[in-house]
mmCIF file of C-alpha atoms and ligand atoms in Angstrom:
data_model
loop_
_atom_site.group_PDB
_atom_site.id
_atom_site.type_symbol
_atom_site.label_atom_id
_atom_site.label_comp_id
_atom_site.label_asym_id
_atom_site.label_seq_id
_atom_site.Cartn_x
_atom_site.Cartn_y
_atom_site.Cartn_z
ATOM 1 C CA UNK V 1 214.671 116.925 254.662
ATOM 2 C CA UNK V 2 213.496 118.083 251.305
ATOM 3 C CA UNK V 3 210.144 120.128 250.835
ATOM 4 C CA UNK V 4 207.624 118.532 249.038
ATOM 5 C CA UNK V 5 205.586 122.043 247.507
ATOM 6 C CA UNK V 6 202.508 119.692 246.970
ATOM 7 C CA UNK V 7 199.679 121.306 245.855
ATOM 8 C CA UNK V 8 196.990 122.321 248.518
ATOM 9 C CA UNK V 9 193.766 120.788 247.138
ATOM 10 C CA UNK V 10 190.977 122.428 245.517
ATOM 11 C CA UNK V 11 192.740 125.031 243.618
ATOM 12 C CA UNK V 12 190.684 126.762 241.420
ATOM 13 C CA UNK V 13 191.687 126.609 236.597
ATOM 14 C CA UNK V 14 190.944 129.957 234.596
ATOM 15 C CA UNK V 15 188.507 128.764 232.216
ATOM 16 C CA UNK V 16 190.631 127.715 228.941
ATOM 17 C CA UNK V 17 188.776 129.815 226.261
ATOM 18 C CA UNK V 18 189.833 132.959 229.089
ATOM 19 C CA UNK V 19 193.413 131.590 228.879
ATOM 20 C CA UNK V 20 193.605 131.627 224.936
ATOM 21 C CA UNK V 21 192.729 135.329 225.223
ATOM 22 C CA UNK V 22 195.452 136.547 227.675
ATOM 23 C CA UNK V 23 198.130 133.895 225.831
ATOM 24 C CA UNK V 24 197.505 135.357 222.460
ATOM 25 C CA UNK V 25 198.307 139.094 224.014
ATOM 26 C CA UNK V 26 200.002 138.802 227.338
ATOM 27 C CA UNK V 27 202.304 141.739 227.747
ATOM 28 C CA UNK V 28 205.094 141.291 229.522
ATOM 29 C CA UNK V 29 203.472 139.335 232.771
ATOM 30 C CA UNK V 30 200.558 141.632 233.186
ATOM 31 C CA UNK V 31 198.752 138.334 234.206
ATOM 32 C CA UNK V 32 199.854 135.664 236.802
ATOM 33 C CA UNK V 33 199.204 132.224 236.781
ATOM 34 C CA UNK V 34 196.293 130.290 238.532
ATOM 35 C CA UNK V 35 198.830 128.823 240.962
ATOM 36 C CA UNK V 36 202.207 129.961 243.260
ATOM 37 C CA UNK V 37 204.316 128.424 244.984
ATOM 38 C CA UNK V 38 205.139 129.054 248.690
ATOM 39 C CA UNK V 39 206.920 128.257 251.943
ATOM 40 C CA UNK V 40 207.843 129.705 255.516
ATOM 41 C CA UNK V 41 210.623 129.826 257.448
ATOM 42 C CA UNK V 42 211.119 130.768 261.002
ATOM 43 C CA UNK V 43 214.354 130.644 263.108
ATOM 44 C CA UNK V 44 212.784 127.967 265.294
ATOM 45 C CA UNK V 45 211.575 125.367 262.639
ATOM 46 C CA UNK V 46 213.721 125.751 259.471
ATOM 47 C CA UNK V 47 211.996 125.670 255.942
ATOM 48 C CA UNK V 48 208.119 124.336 256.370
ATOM 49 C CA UNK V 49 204.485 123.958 255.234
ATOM 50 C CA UNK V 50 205.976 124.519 251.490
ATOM 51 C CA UNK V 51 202.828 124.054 249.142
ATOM 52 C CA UNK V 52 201.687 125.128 245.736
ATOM 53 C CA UNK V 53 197.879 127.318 246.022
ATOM 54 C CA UNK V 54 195.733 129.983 244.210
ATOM 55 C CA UNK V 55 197.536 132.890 243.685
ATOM 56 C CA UNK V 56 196.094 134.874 246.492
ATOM 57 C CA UNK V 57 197.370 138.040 248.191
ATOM 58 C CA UNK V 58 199.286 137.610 250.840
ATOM 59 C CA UNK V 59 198.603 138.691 254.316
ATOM 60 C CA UNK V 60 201.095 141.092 255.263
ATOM 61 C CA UNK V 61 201.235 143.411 258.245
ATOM 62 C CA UNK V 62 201.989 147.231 258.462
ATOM 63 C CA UNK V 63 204.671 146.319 260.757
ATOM 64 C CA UNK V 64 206.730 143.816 258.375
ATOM 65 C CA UNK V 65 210.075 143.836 258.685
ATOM 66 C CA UNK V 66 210.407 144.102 254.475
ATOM 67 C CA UNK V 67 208.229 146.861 254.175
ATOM 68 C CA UNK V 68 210.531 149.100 256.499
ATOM 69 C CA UNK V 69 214.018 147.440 255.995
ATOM 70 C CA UNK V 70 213.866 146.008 252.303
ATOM 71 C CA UNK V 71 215.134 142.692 253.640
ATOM 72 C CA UNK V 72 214.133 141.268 250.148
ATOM 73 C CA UNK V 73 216.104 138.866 247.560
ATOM 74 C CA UNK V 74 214.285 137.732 243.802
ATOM 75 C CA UNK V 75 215.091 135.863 240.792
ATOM 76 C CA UNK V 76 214.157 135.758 237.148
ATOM 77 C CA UNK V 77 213.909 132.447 235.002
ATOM 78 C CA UNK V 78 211.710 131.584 232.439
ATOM 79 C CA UNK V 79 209.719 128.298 230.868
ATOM 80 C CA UNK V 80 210.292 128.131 227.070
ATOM 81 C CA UNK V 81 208.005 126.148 224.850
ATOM 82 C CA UNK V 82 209.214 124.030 222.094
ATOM 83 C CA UNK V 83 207.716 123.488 218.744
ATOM 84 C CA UNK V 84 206.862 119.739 220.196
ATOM 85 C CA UNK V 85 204.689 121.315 222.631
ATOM 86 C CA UNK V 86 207.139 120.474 225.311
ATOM 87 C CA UNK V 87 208.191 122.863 228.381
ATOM 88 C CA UNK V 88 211.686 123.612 229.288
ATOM 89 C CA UNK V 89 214.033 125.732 231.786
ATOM 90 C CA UNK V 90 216.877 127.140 230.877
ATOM 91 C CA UNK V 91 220.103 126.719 233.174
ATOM 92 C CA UNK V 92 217.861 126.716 236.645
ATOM 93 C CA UNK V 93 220.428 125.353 238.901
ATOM 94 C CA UNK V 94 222.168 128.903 238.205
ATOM 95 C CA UNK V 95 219.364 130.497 239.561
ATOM 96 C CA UNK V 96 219.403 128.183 242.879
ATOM 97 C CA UNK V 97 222.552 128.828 243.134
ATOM 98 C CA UNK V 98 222.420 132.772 243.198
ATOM 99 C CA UNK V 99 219.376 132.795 245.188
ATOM 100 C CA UNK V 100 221.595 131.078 248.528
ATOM 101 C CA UNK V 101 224.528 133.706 247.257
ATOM 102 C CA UNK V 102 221.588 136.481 247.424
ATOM 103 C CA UNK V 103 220.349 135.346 251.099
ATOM 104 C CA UNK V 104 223.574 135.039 251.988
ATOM 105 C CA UNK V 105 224.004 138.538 251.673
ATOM 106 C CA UNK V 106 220.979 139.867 252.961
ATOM 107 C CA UNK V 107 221.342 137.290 255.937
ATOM 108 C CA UNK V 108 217.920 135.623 255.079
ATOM 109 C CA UNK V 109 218.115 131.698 255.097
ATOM 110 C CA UNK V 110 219.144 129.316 252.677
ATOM 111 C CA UNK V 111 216.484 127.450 250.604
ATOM 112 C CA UNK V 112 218.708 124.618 249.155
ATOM 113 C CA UNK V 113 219.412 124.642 245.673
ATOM 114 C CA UNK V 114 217.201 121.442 245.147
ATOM 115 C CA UNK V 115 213.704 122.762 247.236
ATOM 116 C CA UNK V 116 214.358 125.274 244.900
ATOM 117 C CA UNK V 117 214.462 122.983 241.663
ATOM 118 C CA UNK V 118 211.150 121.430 243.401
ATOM 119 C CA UNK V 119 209.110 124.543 243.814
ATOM 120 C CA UNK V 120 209.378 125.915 240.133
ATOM 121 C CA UNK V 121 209.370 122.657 238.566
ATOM 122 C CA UNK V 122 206.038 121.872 240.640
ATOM 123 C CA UNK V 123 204.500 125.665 239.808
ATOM 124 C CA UNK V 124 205.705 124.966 236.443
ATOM 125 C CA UNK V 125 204.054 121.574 235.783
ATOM 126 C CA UNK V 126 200.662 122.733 237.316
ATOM 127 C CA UNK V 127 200.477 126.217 235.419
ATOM 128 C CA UNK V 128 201.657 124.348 232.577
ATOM 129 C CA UNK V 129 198.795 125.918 230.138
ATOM 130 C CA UNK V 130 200.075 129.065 230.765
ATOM 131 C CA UNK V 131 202.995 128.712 228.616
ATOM 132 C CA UNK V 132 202.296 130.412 225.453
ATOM 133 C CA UNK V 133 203.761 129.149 222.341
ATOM 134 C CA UNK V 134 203.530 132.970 220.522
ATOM 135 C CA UNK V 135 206.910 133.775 218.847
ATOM 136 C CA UNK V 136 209.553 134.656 221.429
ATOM 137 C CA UNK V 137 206.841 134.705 224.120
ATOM 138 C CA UNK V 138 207.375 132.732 227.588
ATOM 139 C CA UNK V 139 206.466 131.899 230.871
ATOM 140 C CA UNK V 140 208.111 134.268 232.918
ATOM 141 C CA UNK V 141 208.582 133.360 236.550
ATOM 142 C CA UNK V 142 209.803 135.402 239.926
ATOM 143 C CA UNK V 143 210.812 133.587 242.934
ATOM 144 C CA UNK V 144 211.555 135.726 245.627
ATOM 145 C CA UNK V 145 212.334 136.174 249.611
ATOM 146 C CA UNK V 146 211.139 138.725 252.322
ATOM 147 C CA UNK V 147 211.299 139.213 256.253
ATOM 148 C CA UNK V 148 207.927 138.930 257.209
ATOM 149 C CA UNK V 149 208.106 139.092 260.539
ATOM 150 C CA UNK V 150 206.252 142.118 262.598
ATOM 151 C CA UNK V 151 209.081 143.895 263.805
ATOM 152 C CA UNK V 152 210.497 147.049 263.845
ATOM 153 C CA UNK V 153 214.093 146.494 265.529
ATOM 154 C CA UNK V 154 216.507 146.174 263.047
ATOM 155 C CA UNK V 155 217.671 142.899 262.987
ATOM 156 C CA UNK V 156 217.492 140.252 260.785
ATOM 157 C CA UNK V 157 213.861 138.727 260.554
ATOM 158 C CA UNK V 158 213.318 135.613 262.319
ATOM 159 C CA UNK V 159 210.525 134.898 260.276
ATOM 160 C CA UNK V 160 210.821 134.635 256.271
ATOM 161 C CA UNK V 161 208.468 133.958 253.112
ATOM 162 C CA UNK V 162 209.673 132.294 250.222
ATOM 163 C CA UNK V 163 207.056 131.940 247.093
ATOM 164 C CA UNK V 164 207.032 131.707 243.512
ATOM 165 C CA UNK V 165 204.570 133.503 241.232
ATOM 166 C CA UNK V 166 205.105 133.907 236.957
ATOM 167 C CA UNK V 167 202.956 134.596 234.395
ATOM 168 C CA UNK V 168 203.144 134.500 230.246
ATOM 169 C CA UNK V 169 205.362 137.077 228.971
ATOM 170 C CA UNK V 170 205.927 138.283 225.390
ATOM 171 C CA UNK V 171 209.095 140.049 224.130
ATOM 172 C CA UNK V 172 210.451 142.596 227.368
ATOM 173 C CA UNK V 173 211.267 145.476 225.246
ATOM 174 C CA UNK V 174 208.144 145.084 222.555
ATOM 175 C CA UNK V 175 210.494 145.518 219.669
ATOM 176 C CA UNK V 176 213.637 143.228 221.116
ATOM 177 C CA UNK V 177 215.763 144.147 217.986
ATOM 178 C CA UNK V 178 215.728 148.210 218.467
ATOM 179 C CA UNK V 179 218.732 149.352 219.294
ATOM 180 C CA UNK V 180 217.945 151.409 222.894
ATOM 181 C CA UNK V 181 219.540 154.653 224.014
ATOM 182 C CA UNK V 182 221.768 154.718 227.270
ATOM 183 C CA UNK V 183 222.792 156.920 229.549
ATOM 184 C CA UNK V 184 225.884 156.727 231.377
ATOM 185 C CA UNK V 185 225.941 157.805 234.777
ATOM 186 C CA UNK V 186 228.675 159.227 236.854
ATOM 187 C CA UNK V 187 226.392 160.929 239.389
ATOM 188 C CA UNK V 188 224.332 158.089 240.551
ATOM 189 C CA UNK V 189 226.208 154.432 241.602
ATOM 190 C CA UNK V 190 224.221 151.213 241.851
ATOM 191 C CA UNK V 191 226.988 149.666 244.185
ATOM 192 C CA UNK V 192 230.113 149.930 246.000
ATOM 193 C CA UNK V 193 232.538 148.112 247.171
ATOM 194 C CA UNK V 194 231.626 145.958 250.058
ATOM 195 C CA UNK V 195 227.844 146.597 248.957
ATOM 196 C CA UNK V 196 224.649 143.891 247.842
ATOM 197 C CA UNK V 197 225.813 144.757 243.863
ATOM 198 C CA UNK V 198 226.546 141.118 243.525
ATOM 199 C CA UNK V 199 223.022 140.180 245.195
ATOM 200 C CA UNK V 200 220.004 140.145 243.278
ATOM 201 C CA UNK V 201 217.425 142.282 245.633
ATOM 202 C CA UNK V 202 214.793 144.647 245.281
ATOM 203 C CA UNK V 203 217.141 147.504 247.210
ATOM 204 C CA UNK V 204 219.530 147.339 244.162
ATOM 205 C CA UNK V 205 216.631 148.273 241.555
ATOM 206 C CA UNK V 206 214.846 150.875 244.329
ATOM 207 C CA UNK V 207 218.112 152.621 244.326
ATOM 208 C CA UNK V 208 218.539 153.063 240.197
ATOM 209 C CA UNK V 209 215.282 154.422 239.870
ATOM 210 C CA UNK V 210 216.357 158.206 240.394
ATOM 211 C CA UNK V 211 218.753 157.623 237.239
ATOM 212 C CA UNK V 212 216.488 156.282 235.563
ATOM 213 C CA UNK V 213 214.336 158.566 235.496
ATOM 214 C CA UNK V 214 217.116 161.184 234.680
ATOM 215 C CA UNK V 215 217.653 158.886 232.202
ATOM 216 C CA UNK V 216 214.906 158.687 230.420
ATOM 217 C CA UNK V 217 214.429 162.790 230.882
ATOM 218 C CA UNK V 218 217.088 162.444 228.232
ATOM 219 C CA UNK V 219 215.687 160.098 225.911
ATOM 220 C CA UNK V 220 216.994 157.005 227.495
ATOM 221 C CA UNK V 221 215.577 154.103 228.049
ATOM 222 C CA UNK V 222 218.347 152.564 230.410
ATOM 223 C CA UNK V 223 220.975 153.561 232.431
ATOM 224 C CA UNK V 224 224.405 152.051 232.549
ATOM 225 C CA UNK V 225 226.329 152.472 236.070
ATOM 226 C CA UNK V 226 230.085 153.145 236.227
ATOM 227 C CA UNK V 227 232.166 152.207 239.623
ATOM 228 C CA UNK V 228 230.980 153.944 242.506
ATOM 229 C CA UNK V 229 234.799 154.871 243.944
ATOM 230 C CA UNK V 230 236.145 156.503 240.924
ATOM 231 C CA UNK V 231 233.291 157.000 238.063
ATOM 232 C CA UNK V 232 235.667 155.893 235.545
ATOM 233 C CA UNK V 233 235.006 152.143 235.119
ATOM 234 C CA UNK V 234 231.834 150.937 233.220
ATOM 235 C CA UNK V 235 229.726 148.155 235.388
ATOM 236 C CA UNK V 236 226.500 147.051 234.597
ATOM 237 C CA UNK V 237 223.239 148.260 233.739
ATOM 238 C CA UNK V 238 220.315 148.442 236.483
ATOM 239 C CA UNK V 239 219.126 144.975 235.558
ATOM 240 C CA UNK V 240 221.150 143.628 232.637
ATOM 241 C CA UNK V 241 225.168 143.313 231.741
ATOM 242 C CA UNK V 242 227.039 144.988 229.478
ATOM 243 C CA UNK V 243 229.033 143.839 226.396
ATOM 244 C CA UNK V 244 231.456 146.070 224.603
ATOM 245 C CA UNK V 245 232.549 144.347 221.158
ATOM 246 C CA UNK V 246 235.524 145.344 219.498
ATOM 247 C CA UNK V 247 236.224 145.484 215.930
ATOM 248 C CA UNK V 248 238.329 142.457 215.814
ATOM 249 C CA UNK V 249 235.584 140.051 217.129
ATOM 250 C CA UNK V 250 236.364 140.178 220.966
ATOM 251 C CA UNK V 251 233.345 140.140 223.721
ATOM 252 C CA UNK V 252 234.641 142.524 226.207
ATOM 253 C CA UNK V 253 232.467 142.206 229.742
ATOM 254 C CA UNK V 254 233.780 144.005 233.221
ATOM 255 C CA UNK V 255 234.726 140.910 235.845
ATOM 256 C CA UNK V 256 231.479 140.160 238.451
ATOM 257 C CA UNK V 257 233.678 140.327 241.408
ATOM 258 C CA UNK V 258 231.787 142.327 244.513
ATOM 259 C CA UNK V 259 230.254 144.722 242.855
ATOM 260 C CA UNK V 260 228.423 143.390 239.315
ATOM 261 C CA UNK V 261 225.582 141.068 239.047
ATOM 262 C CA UNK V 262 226.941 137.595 238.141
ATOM 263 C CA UNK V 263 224.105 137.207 235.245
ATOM 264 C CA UNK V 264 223.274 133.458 233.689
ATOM 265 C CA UNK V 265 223.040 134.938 230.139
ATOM 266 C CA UNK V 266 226.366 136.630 230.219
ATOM 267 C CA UNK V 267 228.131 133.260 231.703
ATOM 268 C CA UNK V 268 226.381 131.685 228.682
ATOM 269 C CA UNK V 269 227.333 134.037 226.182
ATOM 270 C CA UNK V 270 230.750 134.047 227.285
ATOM 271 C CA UNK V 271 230.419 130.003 227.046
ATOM 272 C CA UNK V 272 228.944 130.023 223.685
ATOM 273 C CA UNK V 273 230.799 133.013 221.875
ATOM 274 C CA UNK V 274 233.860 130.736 220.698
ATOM 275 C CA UNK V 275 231.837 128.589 218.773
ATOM 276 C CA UNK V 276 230.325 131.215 216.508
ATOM 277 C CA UNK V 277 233.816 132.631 216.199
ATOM 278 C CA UNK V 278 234.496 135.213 219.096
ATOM 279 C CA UNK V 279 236.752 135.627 221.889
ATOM 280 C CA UNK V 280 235.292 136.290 225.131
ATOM 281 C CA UNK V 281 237.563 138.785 227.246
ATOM 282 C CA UNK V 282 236.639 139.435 230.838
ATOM 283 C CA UNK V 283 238.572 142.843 231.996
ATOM 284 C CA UNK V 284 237.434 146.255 233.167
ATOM 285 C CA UNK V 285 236.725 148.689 230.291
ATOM 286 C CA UNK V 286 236.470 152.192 231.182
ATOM 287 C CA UNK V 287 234.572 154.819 230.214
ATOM 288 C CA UNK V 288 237.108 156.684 228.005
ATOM 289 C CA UNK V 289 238.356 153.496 226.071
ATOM 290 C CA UNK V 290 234.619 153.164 225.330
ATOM 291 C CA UNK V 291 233.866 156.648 223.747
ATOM 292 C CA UNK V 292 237.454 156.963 222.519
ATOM 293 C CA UNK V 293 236.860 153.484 220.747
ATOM 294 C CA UNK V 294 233.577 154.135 219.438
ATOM 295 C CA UNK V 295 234.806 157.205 218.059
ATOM 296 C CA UNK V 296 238.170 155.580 216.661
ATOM 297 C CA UNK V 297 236.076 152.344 215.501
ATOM 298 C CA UNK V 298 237.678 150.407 217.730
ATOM 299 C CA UNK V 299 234.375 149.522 219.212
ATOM 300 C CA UNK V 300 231.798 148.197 216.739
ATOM 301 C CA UNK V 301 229.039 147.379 218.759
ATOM 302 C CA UNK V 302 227.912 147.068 222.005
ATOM 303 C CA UNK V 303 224.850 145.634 223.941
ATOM 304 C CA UNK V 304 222.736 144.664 227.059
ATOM 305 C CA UNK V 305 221.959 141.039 228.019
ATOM 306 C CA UNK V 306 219.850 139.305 230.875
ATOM 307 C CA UNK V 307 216.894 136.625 230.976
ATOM 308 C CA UNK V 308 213.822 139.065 230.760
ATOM 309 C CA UNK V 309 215.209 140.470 227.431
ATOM 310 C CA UNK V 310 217.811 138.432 226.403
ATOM 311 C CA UNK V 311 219.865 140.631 224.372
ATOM 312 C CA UNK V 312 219.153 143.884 223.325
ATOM 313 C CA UNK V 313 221.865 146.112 221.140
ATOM 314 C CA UNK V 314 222.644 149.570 222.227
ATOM 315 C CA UNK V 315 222.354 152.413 219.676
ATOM 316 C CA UNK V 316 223.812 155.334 221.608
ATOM 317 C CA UNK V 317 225.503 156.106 224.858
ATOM 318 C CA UNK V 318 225.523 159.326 226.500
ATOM 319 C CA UNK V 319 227.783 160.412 229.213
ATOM 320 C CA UNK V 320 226.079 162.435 231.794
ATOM 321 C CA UNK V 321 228.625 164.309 232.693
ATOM 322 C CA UNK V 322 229.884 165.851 229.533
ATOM 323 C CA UNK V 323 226.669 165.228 227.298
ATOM 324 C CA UNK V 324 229.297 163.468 225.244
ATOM 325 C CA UNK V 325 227.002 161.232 222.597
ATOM 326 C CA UNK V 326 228.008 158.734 220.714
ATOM 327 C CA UNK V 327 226.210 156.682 217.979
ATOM 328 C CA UNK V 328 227.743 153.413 217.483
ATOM 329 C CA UNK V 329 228.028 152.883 213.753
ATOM 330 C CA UNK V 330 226.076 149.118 214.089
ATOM 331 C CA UNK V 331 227.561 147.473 210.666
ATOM 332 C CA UNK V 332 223.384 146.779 210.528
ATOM 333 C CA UNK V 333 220.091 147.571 212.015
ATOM 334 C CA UNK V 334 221.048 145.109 214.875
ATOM 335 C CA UNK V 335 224.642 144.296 214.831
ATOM 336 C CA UNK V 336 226.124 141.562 213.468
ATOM 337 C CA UNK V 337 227.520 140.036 216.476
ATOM 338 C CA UNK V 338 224.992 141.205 218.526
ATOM 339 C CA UNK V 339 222.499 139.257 216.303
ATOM 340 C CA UNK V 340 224.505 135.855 215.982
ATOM 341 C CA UNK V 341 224.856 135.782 220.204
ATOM 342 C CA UNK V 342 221.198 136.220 220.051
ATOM 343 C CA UNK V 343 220.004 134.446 217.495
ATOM 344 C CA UNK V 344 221.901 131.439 218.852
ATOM 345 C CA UNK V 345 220.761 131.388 222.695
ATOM 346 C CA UNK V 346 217.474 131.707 221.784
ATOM 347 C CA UNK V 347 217.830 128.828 219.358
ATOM 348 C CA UNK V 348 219.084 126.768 222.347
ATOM 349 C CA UNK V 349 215.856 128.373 224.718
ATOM 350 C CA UNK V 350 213.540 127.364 222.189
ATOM 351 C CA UNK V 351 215.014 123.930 221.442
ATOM 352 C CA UNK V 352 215.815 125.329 217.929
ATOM 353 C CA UNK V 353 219.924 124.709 217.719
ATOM 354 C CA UNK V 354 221.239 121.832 219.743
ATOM 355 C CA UNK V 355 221.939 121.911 223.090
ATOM 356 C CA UNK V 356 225.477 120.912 223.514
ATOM 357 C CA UNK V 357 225.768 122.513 226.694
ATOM 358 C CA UNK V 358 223.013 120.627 228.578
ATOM 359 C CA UNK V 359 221.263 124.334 229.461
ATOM 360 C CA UNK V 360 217.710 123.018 229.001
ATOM 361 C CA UNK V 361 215.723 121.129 231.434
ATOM 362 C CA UNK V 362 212.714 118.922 230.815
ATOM 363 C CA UNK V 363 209.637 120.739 233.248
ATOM 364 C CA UNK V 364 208.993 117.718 235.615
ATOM 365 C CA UNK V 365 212.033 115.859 234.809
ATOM 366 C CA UNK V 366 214.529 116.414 237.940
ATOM 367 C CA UNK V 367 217.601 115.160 237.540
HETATM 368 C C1 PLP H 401 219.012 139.809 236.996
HETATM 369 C C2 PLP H 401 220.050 140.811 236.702
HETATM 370 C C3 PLP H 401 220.899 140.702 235.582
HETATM 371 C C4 PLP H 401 220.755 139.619 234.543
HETATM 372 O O1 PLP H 401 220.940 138.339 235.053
HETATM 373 P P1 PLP H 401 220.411 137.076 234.253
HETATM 374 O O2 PLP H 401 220.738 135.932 235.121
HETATM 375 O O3 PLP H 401 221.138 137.048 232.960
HETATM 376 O O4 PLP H 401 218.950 137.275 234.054
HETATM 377 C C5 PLP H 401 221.898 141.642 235.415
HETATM 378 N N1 PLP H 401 222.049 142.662 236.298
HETATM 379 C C6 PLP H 401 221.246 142.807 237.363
HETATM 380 C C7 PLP H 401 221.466 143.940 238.280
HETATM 381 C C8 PLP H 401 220.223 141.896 237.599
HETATM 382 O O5 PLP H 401 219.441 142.053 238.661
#
């Protein structure tokens, strides 16, 4: 039976002259939404008493299971508006589909792809207003899933909150065409084999933080893992994917297998790079073919991707380990490779380029 997330009545509308003021400066979600989404689960009943209500803070106990355990899974999509005025998701069926992967994993339940579809359409339709229409900017939404049972055994909770909360969002890094610094670790790992690298949970990103902040202690602003057995092969950063390109046009990503987050803008840029001309090549790349190439030109640009900043070019890597730096000589400011991938997905987020894929979906239109 599917779940209806109906909203619970008398839910209360920031005033709209309040809302023009946070649209037209909204950080990146430094405001949610009048409304979220939300549903329970227990190991007796299944999935119930889904509804849509006033953002509210939850009631959690000391003793729940996620706040001792990290039995947590998230996701990250976003609502674009189009010049019409219209709303639209981008590929959210992808999202559905990673969040039962996700649970999977962390043995939560399954919320079937389509209560899924329900709940952020229906959070979607009601916040609505809260799309902004600023260049680049967007509704940015979380859905997520926690053990809230009270509980200290470990064992998997018997008792589980879904919900969905967003809020507007401009451009993630404020300047989304800088280049950004990277460091590459070989000290710290983000997954192994036989790990949750593949799963999309808070434990993933609570685990990077201590290279990040090495990072960044070396004028970084990201970090970019390497394989966890032998330090050698590049993987991912801590929440985007990595792109190598080469000098003779090909989009080199690491396979997802196990270990790497399967990310919905790296499947699409691998599905739209032969139409502007490039050859998408899935294989490992490791760490020496990367420095050796970007010293040898054989490697002409390279850069980050994922929904929250779309795509963002690297400038420089440096290796940890041997304080090796390299400056990849960008052919301009952004890369021009880097800037056609971008320029075209967001054409297709923002209903700008034609959607020959059929990515975008109406908000309120199920299929
Ligand atoms: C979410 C995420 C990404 C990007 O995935 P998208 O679906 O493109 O947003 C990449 N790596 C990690 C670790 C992530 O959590």
């Amino acid at each position: 039976m599917s779940l209806p997330f109906s909203l619970v009545p008398g839910t209360r509308h920031t005033l709209p002259e309040q809302l023009v003021d946070i649209l037209a400066n909204p950080g990146f979600v430094t405001y949610f939404s009048d409304h979220m989404a939300a549903a329970t689960w227990t190991a007796e009943s299944g999935w119930q008493d889904s509804r849509i209500e006033n953002y509210h803070v939850l009631d959690l106990t000391p003793g729940s299971a996620v706040l001792h355990y990290g039995q947590e899974i998230f996701e990250g999509l976003k609502v674009y508006r189009h010049a019409d005025g219209s709303t639209w998701f981008f590929r959210p069926e992808m999202n559905g589909r990673r969040l039962i992967r996700s649970a999977e994993r962390l043995d939560l339940p399954v919320l079937p792809e389509e209560d899924f579809l329900t709940s952020v359409h229906a959070l979607a339709t009601i916040d609505e207003a809260w799309v902004p229409s600023g260049n680049e900017m967007s509704y940015y939404m979380r859905p997520f899933m926690f053990a809230d049972q009270e509980f200290l055994g470990v064992h998997s909770a018997s008792r589980v909150t879904y919900a969905v909360i967003g809020g507007p969002a401009a451009p993630y890094i404020a300047d989304g065409m800088t280049p950004v610094d990277i460091w590459v670790t070989t000290r710290y790992s983000r997954s192994g084999d036989g790990g949750t690298g593949a799963a999309k949970c808070g434990g993933n990103y609570a685990s990077s933080l201590a290279a990040q902040r090495e990072g960044e202690e070396h004028g970084c602003s990201q970090v970019l893992f390497t394989d966890a057995a032998s330090h050698e092969w590049m993987e991912e950063l801590g929440g985007m994917n990595f792109f190598a390109v080469t000098s003779d046009g090909k989009l080199v990503t690491p396979p997802t297998s196990g270990t790497i987050l399967d990310g919905i803008t790296r499947d699409s840029i691998l599905t739209l790079a032969p139409s502007l001309g490039f050859t998408p090549e899935v294989r490992p790349i490791s760490l020496s073919e990367l420095f050796a190439g970007i010293v040898e030109g054989d490697i002409a640009e390279a850069f980050a991707c994922g929904t929250a900043a779309v795509v963002t070019p690297i400038g420089r890597l440096v290796h940890a380990a041997t304080g090796q730096l390299e400056t990849i000589p960008l052919s301009s400011p952004l890369g021009d490779v880097t800037r056609a991938i971008r320029t075209r997905l967001v054409d297709i987020q923002w209903g700008r380029a034609d959607d020959q894929y059929g990515w975008m979906h109406k908000v309120g239109e199920r299929p």
